[in-house]
PDB file of C-alpha atoms and ligand atoms in Angstrom:
ATOM      1  CA  MET S   1     -19.285  -4.579   9.306  1.00 92.00           C
ATOM      2  CA  LYS S   2     -21.406  -3.375  12.239  1.00 96.00           C
ATOM      3  CA  LEU S   3     -20.933   0.292  13.057  1.00 98.00           C
ATOM      4  CA  ILE S   4     -21.593   2.034  16.391  1.00 98.00           C
ATOM      5  CA  HIS S   5     -21.248   5.803  16.648  1.00 98.00           C
ATOM      6  CA  PHE S   6     -20.867   8.139  19.638  1.00 98.00           C
ATOM      7  CA  GLU S   7     -20.585  11.894  19.551  1.00 97.00           C
ATOM      8  CA  THR S   8     -18.334  11.708  22.622  1.00 98.00           C
ATOM      9  CA  ILE S   9     -16.959   8.674  24.458  1.00 98.00           C
ATOM     10  CA  SER S  10     -14.054   8.096  26.840  1.00 98.00           C
ATOM     11  CA  SER S  11     -12.164   5.865  24.384  1.00 98.00           C
ATOM     12  CA  THR S  12     -13.379   3.724  21.491  1.00 98.00           C
ATOM     13  CA  ASN S  13     -10.802   1.079  22.456  1.00 98.00           C
ATOM     14  CA  GLN S  14     -12.110   1.014  26.025  1.00 98.00           C
ATOM     15  CA  TYR S  15     -15.699   0.664  24.779  1.00 98.00           C
ATOM     16  CA  LEU S  16     -14.790  -2.489  22.865  1.00 98.00           C
ATOM     17  CA  LYS S  17     -12.775  -3.823  25.805  1.00 98.00           C
ATOM     18  CA  ASP S  18     -15.808  -3.424  28.057  1.00 98.00           C
ATOM     19  CA  ASN S  19     -18.376  -4.799  25.610  1.00 98.00           C
ATOM     20  CA  TYR S  20     -16.612  -7.294  23.350  1.00 98.00           C
ATOM     21  CA  SER S  21     -18.468 -10.332  24.708  1.00 97.00           C
ATOM     22  CA  ASN S  22     -21.822  -8.931  23.506  1.00 97.00           C
ATOM     23  CA  LEU S  23     -20.559  -7.720  20.132  1.00 98.00           C
ATOM     24  CA  ASP S  24     -19.920  -9.439  16.808  1.00 97.00           C
ATOM     25  CA  ASN S  25     -16.540  -9.986  15.259  1.00 97.00           C
ATOM     26  CA  LEU S  26     -15.579  -6.951  13.111  1.00 97.00           C
ATOM     27  CA  THR S  27     -17.736  -4.460  14.997  1.00 98.00           C
ATOM     28  CA  CYS S  28     -16.399  -0.926  14.549  1.00 98.00           C
ATOM     29  CA  VAL S  29     -17.020   1.869  17.024  1.00 98.00           C
ATOM     30  CA  TRP S  30     -16.226   5.456  16.112  1.00 98.00           C
ATOM     31  CA  ALA S  31     -16.595   8.801  17.814  1.00 98.00           C
ATOM     32  CA  ASN S  32     -16.203  12.485  17.102  1.00 97.00           C
ATOM     33  CA  HIS S  33     -14.440  13.118  20.419  1.00 97.00           C
ATOM     34  CA  GLN S  34     -12.781  11.093  23.141  1.00 97.00           C
ATOM     35  CA  THR S  35     -12.382  12.336  26.686  1.00 97.00           C
ATOM     36  CA  ASN S  36      -9.720   9.759  27.525  1.00 97.00           C
ATOM     37  CA  GLY S  37      -8.196   8.747  24.189  1.00 97.00           C
ATOM     38  CA  ARG S  38      -5.250   6.440  24.618  1.00 96.00           C
ATOM     39  CA  GLY S  39      -1.994   6.353  22.697  1.00 94.00           C
ATOM     40  CA  ARG S  40       0.868   3.902  22.890  1.00 89.00           C
ATOM     41  CA  PHE S  41       3.181   3.739  25.918  1.00 84.00           C
ATOM     42  CA  GLY S  42       0.401   5.014  28.196  1.00 88.00           C
ATOM     43  CA  ARG S  43       0.285   8.383  26.418  1.00 90.00           C
ATOM     44  CA  ASN S  44      -2.921  10.312  25.817  1.00 92.00           C
ATOM     45  CA  TRP S  45      -4.287  10.800  22.320  1.00 92.00           C
ATOM     46  CA  VAL S  46      -5.612  14.323  22.197  1.00 88.00           C
ATOM     47  CA  ASP S  47      -8.043  14.727  19.314  1.00 89.00           C
ATOM     48  CA  ASN S  48      -8.740  17.701  17.122  1.00 88.00           C
ATOM     49  CA  ASP S  49     -11.144  16.940  14.283  1.00 91.00           C
ATOM     50  CA  ASP S  50      -9.635  13.474  13.890  1.00 94.00           C
ATOM     51  CA  LEU S  51     -11.176  10.221  12.734  1.00 98.00           C
ATOM     52  CA  LEU S  52     -11.243   8.054  15.870  1.00 98.00           C
ATOM     53  CA  PHE S  53     -12.278   4.424  15.585  1.00 98.00           C
ATOM     54  CA  SER S  54     -11.637   0.900  16.829  1.00 98.00           C
ATOM     55  CA  ILE S  55     -12.267  -2.468  15.217  1.00 98.00           C
ATOM     56  CA  LEU S  56     -13.019  -5.609  17.219  1.00 98.00           C
ATOM     57  CA  ILE S  57     -11.411  -8.881  16.125  1.00 98.00           C
ATOM     58  CA  LYS S  58     -12.791 -11.749  18.182  1.00 97.00           C
ATOM     59  CA  ASN S  59     -11.059 -15.068  18.653  1.00 96.00           C
ATOM     60  CA  GLU S  60     -12.836 -17.135  16.022  1.00 92.00           C
ATOM     61  CA  ASN S  61     -11.490 -19.749  13.599  1.00 78.00           C
ATOM     62  CA  ASN S  62      -7.873 -19.295  14.628  1.00 81.00           C
ATOM     63  CA  ASN S  63      -7.820 -15.702  13.377  1.00 90.00           C
ATOM     64  CA  LEU S  64      -5.748 -14.569  16.345  1.00 94.00           C
ATOM     65  CA  SER S  65      -2.721 -16.833  16.143  1.00 88.00           C
ATOM     66  CA  ASN S  66      -0.508 -13.788  15.449  1.00 90.00           C
ATOM     67  CA  PRO S  67      -2.437 -10.836  16.898  1.00 91.00           C
ATOM     68  CA  THR S  68       0.281  -8.288  16.153  1.00 89.00           C
ATOM     69  CA  ASP S  69      -0.233  -8.881  12.387  1.00 93.00           C
ATOM     70  CA  TYR S  70      -3.295  -6.684  12.669  1.00 96.00           C
ATOM     71  CA  SER S  71      -1.327  -3.426  13.005  1.00 95.00           C
ATOM     72  CA  LEU S  72       0.356  -4.105   9.677  1.00 95.00           C
ATOM     73  CA  LEU S  73      -2.882  -5.308   8.078  1.00 97.00           C
ATOM     74  CA  ILE S  74      -4.802  -2.115   8.926  1.00 98.00           C
ATOM     75  CA  ALA S  75      -1.761   0.010   8.024  1.00 97.00           C
ATOM     76  CA  ALA S  76      -1.728  -1.566   4.542  1.00 98.00           C
ATOM     77  CA  THR S  77      -5.482  -0.941   4.197  1.00 98.00           C
ATOM     78  CA  ILE S  78      -5.096   2.729   5.123  1.00 98.00           C
ATOM     79  CA  TYR S  79      -2.079   3.084   2.823  1.00 98.00           C
ATOM     80  CA  LYS S  80      -4.266   1.905  -0.111  1.00 98.00           C
ATOM     81  CA  VAL S  81      -7.150   4.240   0.774  1.00 98.00           C
ATOM     82  CA  PHE S  82      -4.735   7.194   1.024  1.00 98.00           C
ATOM     83  CA  LYS S  83      -3.247   6.278  -2.344  1.00 98.00           C
ATOM     84  CA  LYS S  84      -6.681   6.528  -3.942  1.00 98.00           C
ATOM     85  CA  MET S  85      -6.874  10.040  -2.446  1.00 98.00           C
ATOM     86  CA  ASN S  86      -3.525  10.892  -4.087  1.00 97.00           C
ATOM     87  CA  LEU S  87      -1.749  10.895  -0.747  1.00 98.00           C
ATOM     88  CA  GLU S  88       1.665   9.259  -0.711  1.00 97.00           C
ATOM     89  CA  SER S  89       2.229   7.593   2.651  1.00 97.00           C
ATOM     90  CA  PHE S  90       4.749   5.311   4.328  1.00 97.00           C
ATOM     91  CA  VAL S  91       4.274   2.756   7.054  1.00 95.00           C
ATOM     92  CA  LYS S  92       6.484   3.198  10.078  1.00 93.00           C
ATOM     93  CA  TRP S  93       6.562  -0.362  11.377  1.00 90.00           C
ATOM     94  CA  PRO S  94       4.521  -1.359  13.285  1.00 89.00           C
ATOM     95  CA  ASN S  95       2.085   1.374  14.254  1.00 90.00           C
ATOM     96  CA  ASP S  96       2.284   4.694  12.441  1.00 94.00           C
ATOM     97  CA  ILE S  97       1.578   6.066   8.999  1.00 97.00           C
ATOM     98  CA  ILE S  98       3.756   8.888   7.811  1.00 96.00           C
ATOM     99  CA  ILE S  99       3.063  11.520   5.174  1.00 97.00           C
ATOM    100  CA  ASN S 100       5.765  14.001   4.191  1.00 96.00           C
ATOM    101  CA  SER S 101       7.991  12.689   7.026  1.00 93.00           C
ATOM    102  CA  LYS S 102       5.282  13.516   9.615  1.00 95.00           C
ATOM    103  CA  LYS S 103       2.891  11.267  11.489  1.00 95.00           C
ATOM    104  CA  ALA S 104      -0.689  11.287  10.171  1.00 97.00           C
ATOM    105  CA  VAL S 105      -2.024   8.076  11.723  1.00 97.00           C
ATOM    106  CA  GLY S 106      -1.437   6.278  15.021  1.00 96.00           C
ATOM    107  CA  ILE S 107      -2.486   2.704  15.686  1.00 97.00           C
ATOM    108  CA  LEU S 108      -2.940   1.189  19.141  1.00 96.00           C
ATOM    109  CA  LEU S 109      -3.388  -2.570  19.302  1.00 96.00           C
ATOM    110  CA  GLU S 110      -4.798  -3.967  22.538  1.00 96.00           C
ATOM    111  CA  ALA S 111      -5.706  -7.543  23.448  1.00 96.00           C
ATOM    112  CA  VAL S 112      -8.075  -8.953  26.056  1.00 97.00           C
ATOM    113  CA  THR S 113      -6.803 -12.191  27.524  1.00 95.00           C
ATOM    114  CA  THR S 114      -8.462 -14.266  30.248  1.00 92.00           C
ATOM    115  CA  ASN S 115      -7.262 -17.891  30.067  1.00 90.00           C
ATOM    116  CA  GLU S 116      -6.740 -17.482  26.382  1.00 92.00           C
ATOM    117  CA  ILE S 117      -6.837 -14.502  24.063  1.00 95.00           C
ATOM    118  CA  GLN S 118     -10.443 -13.321  23.710  1.00 96.00           C
ATOM    119  CA  CYS S 119     -10.096 -10.510  21.226  1.00 97.00           C
ATOM    120  CA  VAL S 120      -7.845  -7.915  19.709  1.00 97.00           C
ATOM    121  CA  ILE S 121      -8.878  -4.286  19.432  1.00 98.00           C
ATOM    122  CA  ILE S 122      -7.334  -2.210  16.681  1.00 98.00           C
ATOM    123  CA  GLY S 123      -7.594   1.471  17.630  1.00 98.00           C
ATOM    124  CA  ILE S 124      -6.902   4.035  14.938  1.00 98.00           C
ATOM    125  CA  GLY S 125      -6.541   7.799  15.160  1.00 98.00           C
ATOM    126  CA  ILE S 126      -6.210   9.681  11.854  1.00 98.00           C
ATOM    127  CA  ASN S 127      -5.395  13.375  11.868  1.00 97.00           C
ATOM    128  CA  VAL S 128      -8.006  14.410   9.340  1.00 98.00           C
ATOM    129  CA  ASN S 129      -8.985  18.062   9.483  1.00 96.00           C
ATOM    130  CA  SER S 130      -6.737  19.474  12.202  1.00 91.00           C
ATOM    131  CA  LYS S 131      -4.951  22.528  10.887  1.00 88.00           C
ATOM    132  CA  TYR S 132      -2.799  23.461  13.849  1.00 88.00           C
ATOM    133  CA  PHE S 133      -0.800  21.270  16.199  1.00 89.00           C
ATOM    134  CA  PRO S 134       0.709  22.046  19.591  1.00 87.00           C
ATOM    135  CA  ILE S 135       4.187  23.537  19.278  1.00 90.00           C
ATOM    136  CA  GLU S 136       5.911  20.290  20.313  1.00 88.00           C
ATOM    137  CA  LEU S 137       4.190  18.418  17.463  1.00 89.00           C
ATOM    138  CA  ILE S 138       4.526  20.941  14.650  1.00 88.00           C
ATOM    139  CA  ASP S 139       7.544  19.196  13.110  1.00 91.00           C
ATOM    140  CA  LYS S 140       6.275  15.717  13.879  1.00 92.00           C
ATOM    141  CA  ALA S 141       2.588  15.593  12.958  1.00 95.00           C
ATOM    142  CA  THR S 142       0.470  16.407   9.942  1.00 96.00           C
ATOM    143  CA  SER S 143      -3.162  16.028   8.909  1.00 97.00           C
ATOM    144  CA  LEU S 144      -4.854  15.017   5.674  1.00 98.00           C
ATOM    145  CA  LYS S 145      -6.195  18.540   5.351  1.00 97.00           C
ATOM    146  CA  ASN S 146      -2.717  20.021   5.675  1.00 96.00           C
ATOM    147  CA  GLU S 147      -1.440  17.707   2.957  1.00 97.00           C
ATOM    148  CA  LEU S 148      -4.392  18.013   0.572  1.00 97.00           C
ATOM    149  CA  ALA S 149      -5.366  21.631   1.257  1.00 96.00           C
ATOM    150  CA  PHE S 150      -9.066  20.778   1.583  1.00 96.00           C
ATOM    151  CA  ASP S 151     -11.418  19.323   4.195  1.00 96.00           C
ATOM    152  CA  VAL S 152     -11.922  15.575   4.157  1.00 97.00           C
ATOM    153  CA  ASN S 153     -15.301  13.983   4.949  1.00 97.00           C
ATOM    154  CA  LYS S 154     -14.583  11.739   7.939  1.00 97.00           C
ATOM    155  CA  GLU S 155     -17.589   9.461   7.500  1.00 97.00           C
ATOM    156  CA  LYS S 156     -16.766   8.759   3.891  1.00 98.00           C
ATOM    157  CA  LEU S 157     -13.135   8.107   4.765  1.00 98.00           C
ATOM    158  CA  LEU S 158     -14.196   5.680   7.490  1.00 98.00           C
ATOM    159  CA  SER S 159     -16.536   3.823   5.171  1.00 98.00           C
ATOM    160  CA  ASN S 160     -13.783   3.508   2.509  1.00 98.00           C
ATOM    161  CA  ILE S 161     -11.351   2.157   5.104  1.00 98.00           C
ATOM    162  CA  LEU S 162     -13.833  -0.348   6.555  1.00 98.00           C
ATOM    163  CA  ASN S 163     -14.872  -1.661   3.128  1.00 98.00           C
ATOM    164  CA  GLU S 164     -11.257  -2.154   2.142  1.00 98.00           C
ATOM    165  CA  PHE S 165     -10.352  -3.668   5.526  1.00 98.00           C
ATOM    166  CA  GLU S 166     -13.080  -6.288   5.286  1.00 97.00           C
ATOM    167  CA  VAL S 167     -11.625  -7.485   1.977  1.00 97.00           C
ATOM    168  CA  ASP S 168      -8.079  -7.453   3.394  1.00 98.00           C
ATOM    169  CA  TYR S 169      -9.188  -9.310   6.534  1.00 97.00           C
ATOM    170  CA  ASN S 170     -10.755 -12.094   4.449  1.00 96.00           C
ATOM    171  CA  SER S 171      -7.598 -12.365   2.325  1.00 96.00           C
ATOM    172  CA  TYR S 172      -5.512 -12.538   5.502  1.00 95.00           C
ATOM    173  CA  LEU S 173      -7.636 -15.423   6.785  1.00 94.00           C
ATOM    174  CA  LYS S 174      -6.850 -17.235   3.538  1.00 94.00           C
ATOM    175  CA  ASN S 175      -3.126 -16.745   4.264  1.00 92.00           C
ATOM    176  CA  GLU S 176      -2.721 -14.240   1.466  1.00 93.00           C
ATOM    177  CA  ASN S 177      -0.085 -11.779   2.507  1.00 89.00           C
ATOM    178  CA  ASP S 178      -0.364  -8.971  -0.018  1.00 94.00           C
ATOM    179  CA  TYR S 179      -0.424  -6.571   2.919  1.00 96.00           C
ATOM    180  CA  LEU S 180       3.209  -7.425   3.658  1.00 95.00           C
ATOM    181  CA  LYS S 181       4.220  -6.560   0.104  1.00 95.00           C
ATOM    182  CA  ILE S 182       2.579  -3.158   0.514  1.00 96.00           C
ATOM    183  CA  ILE S 183       4.345  -2.545   3.806  1.00 94.00           C
ATOM    184  CA  ARG S 184       7.727  -3.647   2.437  1.00 94.00           C
ATOM    185  CA  ASN S 185       7.378  -1.431  -0.631  1.00 94.00           C
ATOM    186  CA  ASN S 186       6.363   1.602   1.387  1.00 95.00           C
ATOM    187  CA  PHE S 187       8.476   1.103   4.422  1.00 93.00           C
ATOM    188  CA  TYR S 188       9.482   4.236   6.299  1.00 92.00           C
ATOM    189  CA  LEU S 189      12.218   2.722   8.435  1.00 91.00           C
ATOM    190  CA  LYS S 190      14.227   1.073   5.662  1.00 91.00           C
ATOM    191  CA  ASN S 191      17.959   1.916   5.981  1.00 91.00           C
ATOM    192  CA  LYS S 192      17.259   4.108   8.989  1.00 90.00           C
ATOM    193  CA  GLU S 193      19.177   3.888  12.195  1.00 91.00           C
ATOM    194  CA  VAL S 194      17.002   2.855  15.142  1.00 90.00           C
ATOM    195  CA  VAL S 195      17.360   2.641  18.894  1.00 89.00           C
ATOM    196  CA  PHE S 196      15.121   0.075  20.524  1.00 87.00           C
ATOM    197  CA  SER S 197      14.686  -1.993  23.646  1.00 84.00           C
ATOM    198  CA  TYR S 198      14.372  -5.736  23.385  1.00 83.00           C
ATOM    199  CA  GLU S 199      14.427  -8.232  26.261  1.00 81.00           C
ATOM    200  CA  LYS S 200      15.179  -5.339  28.635  1.00 82.00           C
ATOM    201  CA  LYS S 201      18.356  -4.325  26.779  1.00 85.00           C
ATOM    202  CA  GLU S 202      18.900  -1.286  24.610  1.00 86.00           C
ATOM    203  CA  TYR S 203      20.227  -1.764  21.081  1.00 88.00           C
ATOM    204  CA  GLN S 204      21.148   0.406  18.159  1.00 91.00           C
ATOM    205  CA  GLY S 205      21.117  -0.811  14.571  1.00 92.00           C
ATOM    206  CA  ILE S 206      20.215  -0.286  10.934  1.00 93.00           C
ATOM    207  CA  VAL S 207      16.851  -1.507   9.650  1.00 93.00           C
ATOM    208  CA  LEU S 208      17.338  -3.865   6.711  1.00 94.00           C
ATOM    209  CA  ASP S 209      13.850  -5.113   5.895  1.00 93.00           C
ATOM    210  CA  ILE S 210      10.582  -6.630   7.039  1.00 93.00           C
ATOM    211  CA  ASP S 211      10.574 -10.393   6.556  1.00 92.00           C
ATOM    212  CA  GLU S 212       7.781 -12.621   5.248  1.00 90.00           C
ATOM    213  CA  LYS S 213       6.345 -12.969   8.770  1.00 89.00           C
ATOM    214  CA  GLY S 214       6.195  -9.207   9.334  1.00 90.00           C
ATOM    215  CA  LEU S 215       9.250  -9.182  11.619  1.00 92.00           C
ATOM    216  CA  LEU S 216      11.569  -6.171  11.537  1.00 92.00           C
ATOM    217  CA  VAL S 217      15.076  -7.172  10.435  1.00 95.00           C
ATOM    218  CA  VAL S 218      17.719  -5.068  12.153  1.00 94.00           C
ATOM    219  CA  LYS S 219      21.489  -5.299  11.871  1.00 95.00           C
ATOM    220  CA  THR S 220      23.327  -4.360  15.061  1.00 93.00           C
ATOM    221  CA  SER S 221      27.106  -4.297  15.397  1.00 91.00           C
ATOM    222  CA  GLU S 222      26.973  -7.876  16.677  1.00 89.00           C
ATOM    223  CA  LYS S 223      24.158  -9.704  14.926  1.00 92.00           C
ATOM    224  CA  ILE S 224      20.988  -9.612  12.861  1.00 95.00           C
ATOM    225  CA  LEU S 225      17.811  -9.498  14.944  1.00 93.00           C
ATOM    226  CA  TYR S 226      14.280 -10.407  13.843  1.00 93.00           C
ATOM    227  CA  LEU S 227      11.925  -8.346  15.954  1.00 91.00           C
ATOM    228  CA  ASN S 228       8.262  -8.932  16.682  1.00 87.00           C
ATOM    229  CA  SER S 229       6.280  -5.751  17.286  1.00 79.00           C
ATOM    230  CA  GLY S 230       4.946  -7.189  20.533  1.00 68.00           C
ATOM    231  CA  GLU S 231       8.463  -7.554  21.941  1.00 66.00           C
ATOM    232  CA  VAL S 232      10.244  -4.431  20.895  1.00 71.00           C
ATOM    233  CA  THR S 233       9.897  -0.749  21.692  1.00 71.00           C
ATOM    234  CA  LEU S 234      11.310   1.598  19.095  1.00 72.00           C
ATOM    235  CA  GLN S 235      12.679   4.635  20.848  1.00 71.00           C
ATOM    236  CA  LYS S 236      14.222   6.641  18.085  1.00 69.00           C
ATOM    237  CA  SER S 237      14.703   6.469  14.376  1.00 71.00           C
ATOM    238  CA  TYR S 238      16.768   8.742  12.217  1.00 70.00           C
ATOM    239  CA  SER S 239      18.079   8.741   8.686  1.00 60.00           C
ATOM    240  CA  ASN S 240      21.227   6.820   8.195  1.00 49.00           C
ATOM    241  CA  LYS S 241      23.795   9.283   6.836  1.00 39.00           C
ATOM    242  CA  LYS S 242      24.885   6.680   4.295  1.00 38.00           C
ATOM    243  CA  ALA S 243      21.353   6.027   3.035  1.00 32.00           C
TER     244      ALA S 243
HETATM  245  C1  LIG H   1      -0.415   6.182  19.025  1.00 96.64           C
HETATM  246  O1  LIG H   1       0.099   6.640  18.013  1.00 96.64           O
HETATM  247  O2  LIG H   1       0.096   6.348  20.141  1.00 96.64           O
HETATM  248  C2  LIG H   1      -1.700   5.392  18.885  1.00 96.64           C
HETATM  249  C3  LIG H   1      -2.881   6.298  18.977  1.00 96.64           C
HETATM  250  C4  LIG H   1      -4.202   5.576  18.838  1.00 96.64           C
HETATM  251  C5  LIG H   1      -5.363   6.508  19.057  1.00 96.64           C
HETATM  252  C6  LIG H   1      -6.693   5.858  18.740  1.00 96.64           C
HETATM  253  S1  LIG H   1      -7.995   7.021  18.631  1.00 96.64           S
HETATM  254  C7  LIG H   1      -9.177   5.749  18.568  1.00 96.64           C
HETATM  255  C8  LIG H   1      -8.703   4.654  19.512  1.00 96.64           C
HETATM  256  N1  LIG H   1      -9.209   4.871  20.865  1.00 96.64           N
HETATM  257  C9  LIG H   1      -8.236   5.173  21.722  1.00 96.64           C
HETATM  258  O3  LIG H   1      -8.397   5.444  22.934  1.00 96.64           O
HETATM  259  N2  LIG H   1      -7.051   5.174  21.095  1.00 96.64           N
HETATM  260  C10 LIG H   1      -7.185   4.798  19.706  1.00 96.64           C
END
């Protein structure tokens, strides 16, 4: 995998968006700081000793027929790397990784489309060595350092993730879906009540599962819905009292 490093950049996702046509498939760009880091829903991603990186997936050999699969693929990769570090994590479909009920990783998937899809950019922010969080995030966010009680080497972590991701990417291209088994077995939303918008309507339901295509299976009072991460916005999730 080709690696590009910046001490400071506006956003690693934006860099790949601007330069994808001159870069190889599976180029990774990482930075120590971002001045305009992006989160989902137009939010900012404010960094504080985080691991910030983006991976470019170019449209080659039909590898982008289901672009949203890539959030779950990288989430499964990171889950495995954390496990080797003795960190127990859960995947909050489709974009977050949770440790001790708090968010440790955020994933932002962006696509560039002209006439057809050109590339997908997987942007990942891992709270690595941050010790303190702003007051509004104290109950919601954690870092690897807070969970392990020691500093983590960001470069080594990145190299472990990229090595593992390359293997997982090649398996994915061969239609092997081990990543879905990992997500289903370590699935944060299972049996939780969720509020989400879908086709401009708001729904409430209980999460039953993730199916073999990576769709979220939710039971509402009226029906069972199969939700694609590109079509649905999860607004809230909370433990089902019965679970
Ligand atoms: C989220 O949870 O809202 C997703 C956050 C994604 C942040 C990462 S940091 C590296 C990459 N570059 C960006 O501008 N954003 C992503």
